[in-house]
Coordinates of C-alpha atoms in Angstrom, one line a residue:
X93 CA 18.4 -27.8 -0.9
X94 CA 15.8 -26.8 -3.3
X95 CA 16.4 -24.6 -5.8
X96 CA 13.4 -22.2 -6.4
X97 CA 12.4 -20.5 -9.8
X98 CA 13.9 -16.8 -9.9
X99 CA 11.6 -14.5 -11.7
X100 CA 12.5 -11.0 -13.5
X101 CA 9.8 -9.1 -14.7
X102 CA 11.5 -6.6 -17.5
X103 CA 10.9 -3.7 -19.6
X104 CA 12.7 -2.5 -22.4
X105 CA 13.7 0.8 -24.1
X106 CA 15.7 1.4 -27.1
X107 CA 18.3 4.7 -28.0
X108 CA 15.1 6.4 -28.1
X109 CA 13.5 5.8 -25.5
X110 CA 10.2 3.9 -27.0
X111 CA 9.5 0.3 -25.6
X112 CA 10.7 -2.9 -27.4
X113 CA 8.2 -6.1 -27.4
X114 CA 9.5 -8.0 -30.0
X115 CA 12.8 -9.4 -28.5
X116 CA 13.8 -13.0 -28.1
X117 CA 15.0 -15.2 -25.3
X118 CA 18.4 -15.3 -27.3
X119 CA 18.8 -11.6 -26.8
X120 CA 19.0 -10.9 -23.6
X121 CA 22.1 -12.0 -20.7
X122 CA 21.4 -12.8 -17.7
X123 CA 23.8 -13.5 -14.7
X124 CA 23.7 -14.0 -10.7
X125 CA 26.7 -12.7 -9.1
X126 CA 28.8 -12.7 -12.0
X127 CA 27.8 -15.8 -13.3
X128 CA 25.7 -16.8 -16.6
X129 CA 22.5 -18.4 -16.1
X130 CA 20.0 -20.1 -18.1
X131 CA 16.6 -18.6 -19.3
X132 CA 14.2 -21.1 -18.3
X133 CA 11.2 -18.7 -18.7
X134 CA 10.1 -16.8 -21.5
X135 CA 7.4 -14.6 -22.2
X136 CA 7.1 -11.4 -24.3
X137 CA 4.6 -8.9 -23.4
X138 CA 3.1 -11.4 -20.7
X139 CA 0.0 -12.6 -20.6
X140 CA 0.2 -13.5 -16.7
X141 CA -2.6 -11.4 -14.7
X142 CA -1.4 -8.9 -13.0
X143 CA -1.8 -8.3 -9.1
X144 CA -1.4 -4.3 -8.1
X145 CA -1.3 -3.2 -5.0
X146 CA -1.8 0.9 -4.3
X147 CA -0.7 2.8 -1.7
X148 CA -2.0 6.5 -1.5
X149 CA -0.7 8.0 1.1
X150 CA -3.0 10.5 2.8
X151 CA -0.7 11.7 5.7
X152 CA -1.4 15.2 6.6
X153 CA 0.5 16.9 4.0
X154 CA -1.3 15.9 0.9
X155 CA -4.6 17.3 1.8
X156 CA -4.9 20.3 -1.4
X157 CA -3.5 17.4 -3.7
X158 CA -5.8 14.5 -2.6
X159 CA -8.7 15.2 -4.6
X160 CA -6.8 15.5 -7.6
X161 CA -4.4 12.4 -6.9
X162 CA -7.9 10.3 -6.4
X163 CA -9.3 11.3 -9.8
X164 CA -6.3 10.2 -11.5
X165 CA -6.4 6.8 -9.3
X166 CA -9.9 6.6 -10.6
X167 CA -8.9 6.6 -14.2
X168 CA -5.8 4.5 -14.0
X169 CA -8.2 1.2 -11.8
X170 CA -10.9 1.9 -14.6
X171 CA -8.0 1.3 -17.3
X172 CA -6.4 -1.8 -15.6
X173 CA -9.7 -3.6 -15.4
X174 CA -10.9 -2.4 -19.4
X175 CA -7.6 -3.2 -21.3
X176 CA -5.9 -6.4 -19.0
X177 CA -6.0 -9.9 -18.0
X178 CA -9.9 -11.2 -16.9
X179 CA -7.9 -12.3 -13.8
X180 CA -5.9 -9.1 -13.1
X181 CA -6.9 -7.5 -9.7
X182 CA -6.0 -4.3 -7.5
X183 CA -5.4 -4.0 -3.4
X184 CA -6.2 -0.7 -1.7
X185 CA -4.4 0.6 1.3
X186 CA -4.0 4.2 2.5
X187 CA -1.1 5.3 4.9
X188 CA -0.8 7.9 6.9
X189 CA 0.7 7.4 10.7
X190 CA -0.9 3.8 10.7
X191 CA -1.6 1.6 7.2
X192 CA -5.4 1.5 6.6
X193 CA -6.7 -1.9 4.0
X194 CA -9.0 -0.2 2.0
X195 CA -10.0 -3.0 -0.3
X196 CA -8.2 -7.0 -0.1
X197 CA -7.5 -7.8 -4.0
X198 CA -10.7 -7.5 -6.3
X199 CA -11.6 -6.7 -9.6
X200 CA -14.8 -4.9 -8.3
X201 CA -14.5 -1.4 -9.8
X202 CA -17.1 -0.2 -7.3
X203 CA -15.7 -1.9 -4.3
X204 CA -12.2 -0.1 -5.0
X205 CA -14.2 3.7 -6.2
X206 CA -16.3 3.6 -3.1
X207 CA -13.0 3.2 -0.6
X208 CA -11.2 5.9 -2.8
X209 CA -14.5 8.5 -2.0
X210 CA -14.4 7.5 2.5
X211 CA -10.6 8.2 2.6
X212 CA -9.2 12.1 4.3
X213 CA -5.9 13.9 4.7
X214 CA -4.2 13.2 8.7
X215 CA -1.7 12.8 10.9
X216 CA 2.2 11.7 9.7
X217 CA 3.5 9.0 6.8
X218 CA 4.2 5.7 7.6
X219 CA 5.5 4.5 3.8
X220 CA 8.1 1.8 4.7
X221 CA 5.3 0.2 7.0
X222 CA 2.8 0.6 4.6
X223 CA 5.4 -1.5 1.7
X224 CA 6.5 -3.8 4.3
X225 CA 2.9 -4.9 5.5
X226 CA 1.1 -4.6 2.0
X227 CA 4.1 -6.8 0.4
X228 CA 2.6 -10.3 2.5
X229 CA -0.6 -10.2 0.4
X230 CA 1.2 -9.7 -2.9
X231 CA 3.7 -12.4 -2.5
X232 CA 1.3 -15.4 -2.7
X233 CA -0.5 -14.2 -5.6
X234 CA -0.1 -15.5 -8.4
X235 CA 1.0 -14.0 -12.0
X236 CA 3.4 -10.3 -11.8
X237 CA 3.4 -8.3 -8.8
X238 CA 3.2 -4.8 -8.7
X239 CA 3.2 -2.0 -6.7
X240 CA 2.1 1.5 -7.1
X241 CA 2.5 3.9 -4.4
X242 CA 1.4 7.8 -4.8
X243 CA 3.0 10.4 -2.0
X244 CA 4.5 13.9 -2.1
X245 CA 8.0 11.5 -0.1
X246 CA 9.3 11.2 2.9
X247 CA 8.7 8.9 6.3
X248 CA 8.1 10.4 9.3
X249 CA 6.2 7.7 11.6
X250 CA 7.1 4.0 10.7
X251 CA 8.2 1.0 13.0
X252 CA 10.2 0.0 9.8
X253 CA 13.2 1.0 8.2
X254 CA 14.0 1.4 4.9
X255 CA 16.1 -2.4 4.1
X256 CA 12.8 -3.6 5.6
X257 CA 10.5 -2.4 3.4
X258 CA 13.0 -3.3 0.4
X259 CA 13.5 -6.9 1.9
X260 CA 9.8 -7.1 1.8
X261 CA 9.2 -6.0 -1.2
X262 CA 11.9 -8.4 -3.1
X263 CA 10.4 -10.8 -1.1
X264 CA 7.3 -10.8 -2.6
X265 CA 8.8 -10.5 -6.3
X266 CA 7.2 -7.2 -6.5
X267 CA 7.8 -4.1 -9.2
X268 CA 7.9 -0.7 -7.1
X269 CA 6.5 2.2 -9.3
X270 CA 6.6 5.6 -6.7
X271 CA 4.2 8.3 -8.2
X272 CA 5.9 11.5 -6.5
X273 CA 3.4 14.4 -6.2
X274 CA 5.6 17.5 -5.6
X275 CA 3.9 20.6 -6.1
X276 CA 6.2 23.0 -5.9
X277 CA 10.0 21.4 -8.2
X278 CA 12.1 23.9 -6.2
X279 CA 10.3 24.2 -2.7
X280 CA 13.6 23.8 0.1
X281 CA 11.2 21.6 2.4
X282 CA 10.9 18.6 -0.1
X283 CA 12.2 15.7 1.7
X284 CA 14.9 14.6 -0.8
X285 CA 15.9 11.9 1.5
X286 CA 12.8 10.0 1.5
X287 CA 12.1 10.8 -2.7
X288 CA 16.1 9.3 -3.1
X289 CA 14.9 6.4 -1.1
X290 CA 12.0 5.3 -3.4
X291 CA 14.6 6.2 -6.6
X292 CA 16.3 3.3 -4.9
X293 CA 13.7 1.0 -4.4
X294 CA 12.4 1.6 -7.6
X295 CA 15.3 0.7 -9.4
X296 CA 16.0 -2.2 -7.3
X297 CA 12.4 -4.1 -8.0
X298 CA 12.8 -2.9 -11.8
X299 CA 10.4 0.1 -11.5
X300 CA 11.0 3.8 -12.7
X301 CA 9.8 7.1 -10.1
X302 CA 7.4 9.6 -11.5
X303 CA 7.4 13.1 -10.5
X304 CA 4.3 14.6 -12.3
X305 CA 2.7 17.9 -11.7
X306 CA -0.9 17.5 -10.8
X307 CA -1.6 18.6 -14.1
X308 CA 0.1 15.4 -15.3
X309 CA -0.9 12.7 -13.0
X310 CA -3.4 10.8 -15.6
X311 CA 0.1 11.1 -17.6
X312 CA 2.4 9.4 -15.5
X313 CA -0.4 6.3 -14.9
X314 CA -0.8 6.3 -18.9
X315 CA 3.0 5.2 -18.8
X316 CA 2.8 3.1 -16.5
X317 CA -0.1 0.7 -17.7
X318 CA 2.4 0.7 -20.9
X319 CA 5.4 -0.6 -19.0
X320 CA 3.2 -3.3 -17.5
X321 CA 1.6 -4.3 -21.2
X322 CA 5.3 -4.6 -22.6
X323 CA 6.4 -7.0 -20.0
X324 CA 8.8 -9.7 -20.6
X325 CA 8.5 -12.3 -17.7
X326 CA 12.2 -14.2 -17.4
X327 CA 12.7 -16.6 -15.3
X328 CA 15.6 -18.8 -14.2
X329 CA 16.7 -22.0 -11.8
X330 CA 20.2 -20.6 -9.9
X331 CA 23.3 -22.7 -10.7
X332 CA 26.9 -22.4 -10.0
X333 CA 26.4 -19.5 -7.7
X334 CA 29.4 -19.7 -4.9
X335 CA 28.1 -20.0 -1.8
X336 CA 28.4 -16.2 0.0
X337 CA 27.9 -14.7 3.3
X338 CA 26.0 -11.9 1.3
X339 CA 22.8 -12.3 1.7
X340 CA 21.8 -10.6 -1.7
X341 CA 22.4 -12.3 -4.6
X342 CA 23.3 -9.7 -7.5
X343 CA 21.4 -10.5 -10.6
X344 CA 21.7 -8.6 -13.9
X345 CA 19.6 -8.4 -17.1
X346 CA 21.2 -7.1 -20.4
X347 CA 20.2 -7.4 -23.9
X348 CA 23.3 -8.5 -27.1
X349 CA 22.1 -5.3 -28.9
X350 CA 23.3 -1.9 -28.3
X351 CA 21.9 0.6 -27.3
X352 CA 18.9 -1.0 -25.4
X353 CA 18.3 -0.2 -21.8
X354 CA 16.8 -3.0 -19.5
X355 CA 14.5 -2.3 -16.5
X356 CA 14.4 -5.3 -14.0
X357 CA 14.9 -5.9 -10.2
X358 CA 19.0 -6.0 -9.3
X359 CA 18.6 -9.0 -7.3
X360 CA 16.9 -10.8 -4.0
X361 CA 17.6 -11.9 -0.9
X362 CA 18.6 -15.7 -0.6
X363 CA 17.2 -16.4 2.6
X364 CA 13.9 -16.1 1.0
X365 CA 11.8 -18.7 -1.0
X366 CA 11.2 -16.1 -4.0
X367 CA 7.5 -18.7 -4.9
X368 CA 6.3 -18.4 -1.2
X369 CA 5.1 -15.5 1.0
X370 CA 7.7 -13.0 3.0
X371 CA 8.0 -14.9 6.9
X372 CA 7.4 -12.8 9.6
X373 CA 5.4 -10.0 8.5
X374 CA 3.0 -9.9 11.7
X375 CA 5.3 -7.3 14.1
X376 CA 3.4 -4.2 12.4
X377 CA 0.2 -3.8 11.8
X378 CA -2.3 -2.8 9.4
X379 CA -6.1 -1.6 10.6
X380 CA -8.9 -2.7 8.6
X381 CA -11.2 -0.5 7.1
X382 CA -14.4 -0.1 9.6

């Protein structure tokens, strides 16, 4: 059986909670399932382009907060394309009760601007569908993976379920970063459900969730162009795993120093080839932009 590369990107904080750049490959620890493994792959504050994929959800319930939420989306594409990679390029897809392709990958600032102007508030929110479908397209990029998705929470119309969307997601060795647009902290009706689940996925994929005021939108993007520019990439070739009926493979990042806090995906799924695209991704679907 072939053994594929396993990649972690990472971020790190110190006591204080400002990013590190400047560690080694000897500093960090890394295990699957309990078991050391050796850093094959080093790179500090990676130069591999990055591929983004946003999902703005524009279901019926974030129609006084859309206008905003697109201005700040404005500012955070125009920011990936001035300070990045030449090769780094951004997907587009809205979701409301069906996932809408906006823009396939580009680095055409007014390919992605002129989508962001057509789209309009409707209908229900179809987020697992929209990271399940969206995650085929990411996975056979090349370079980091990331997604970004901006919603107030909450699913209320997709085919998938939540382990789908996360499968998915590993799958395509992709960072989750949820922007949570919640306008009113103590309002009974948030759906804490659906803002626990992206917590999760978040942290899973290596990610951190955002809950900004609209007043602090352009904030929460500013942070999270610096986690991606102080990237290490880590990468590994599995060996003496025992063989498990579990089909996740537990896999955790540390660094030999204290008080450092690591932020990388807490595993994958071994029945997927972590270098190819996610298999059968075809039983939703998304609808291209007319």
């Amino acid at each position: 059986m072939d053994v594929r590369l396993v990649r972690l990107m990472a971020t790190v904080k110190d006591a204080r909670g400002a990013l590190v750049s400047s560690l080694a490959k000897e500093d960090f620890r890394l295990t699957e399932n309990g078991v050391p493994q050796d850093v094959v792959l080093f790179e500090r504050e990676s130069g591999q382009p990055l591929s983004v994929t946003l999902l703005l959800d524009t279901s019926g319930s974030t129609a006084i907060e859309l206008k905003y939420e697109v201005e700040s989306v404005r500012k955070f594409l125009r920011a990936i394309f001035q300070e990045g990679n030449p090769n780094d390029a951004v997907s587009l897809y809205t979701f409301n009760y069906e996932v809408t392709i906006q823009s396939n990958f580009t680095r055409r600032i007014q390919r992605l601007e002129g989508a962001l102007r057509s789209i309009k508030s409707e209908g229900g929110t179809s987020m697992y569908d929209a990271l399940y479908l969206s995650s085929e397209a990411l996975g056979t990029r090349d370079g980091r993976h990331v997604i970004v998705i901006v919603t107030d929470g909450g699913d209320t119309t997709s085919t998938k379920k939540f382990h789908d969307a996360l499968e998915a997601v590993q799958g395509a060795d992709a960072v989750i970063y949820p922007v949570l647009v919640i306008p009113i902290a103590s309002d009974p009706g948030r759906n804490r459900g659906g803002e626990n689940a992206l917590e999760t996925l978040a942290v899973q994929t290596g990610g951190r969730v955002f809950l900004p005021s609209i007043s602090s939108l352009d904030r929460a993007f500013d942070d999270i162009l610096r986690d991606l520019r102080t990237q290490y990439v880590i990468g590994y070739y599995p060996k003496n795993v025992p063989r498990s009926k579990d089909r996740f493979h537990k896999v955790e990042l540390t660094v030999n120093k204290p008080g450092y806090r690591v932020q990388a995906r807490t595993g994958y799924f071994g029945d997927y080839d972590v270098d190819a695209p996610n298999p059968g991704l075809g039983q939703s679907t998304i609808k291209p932009k007319h």
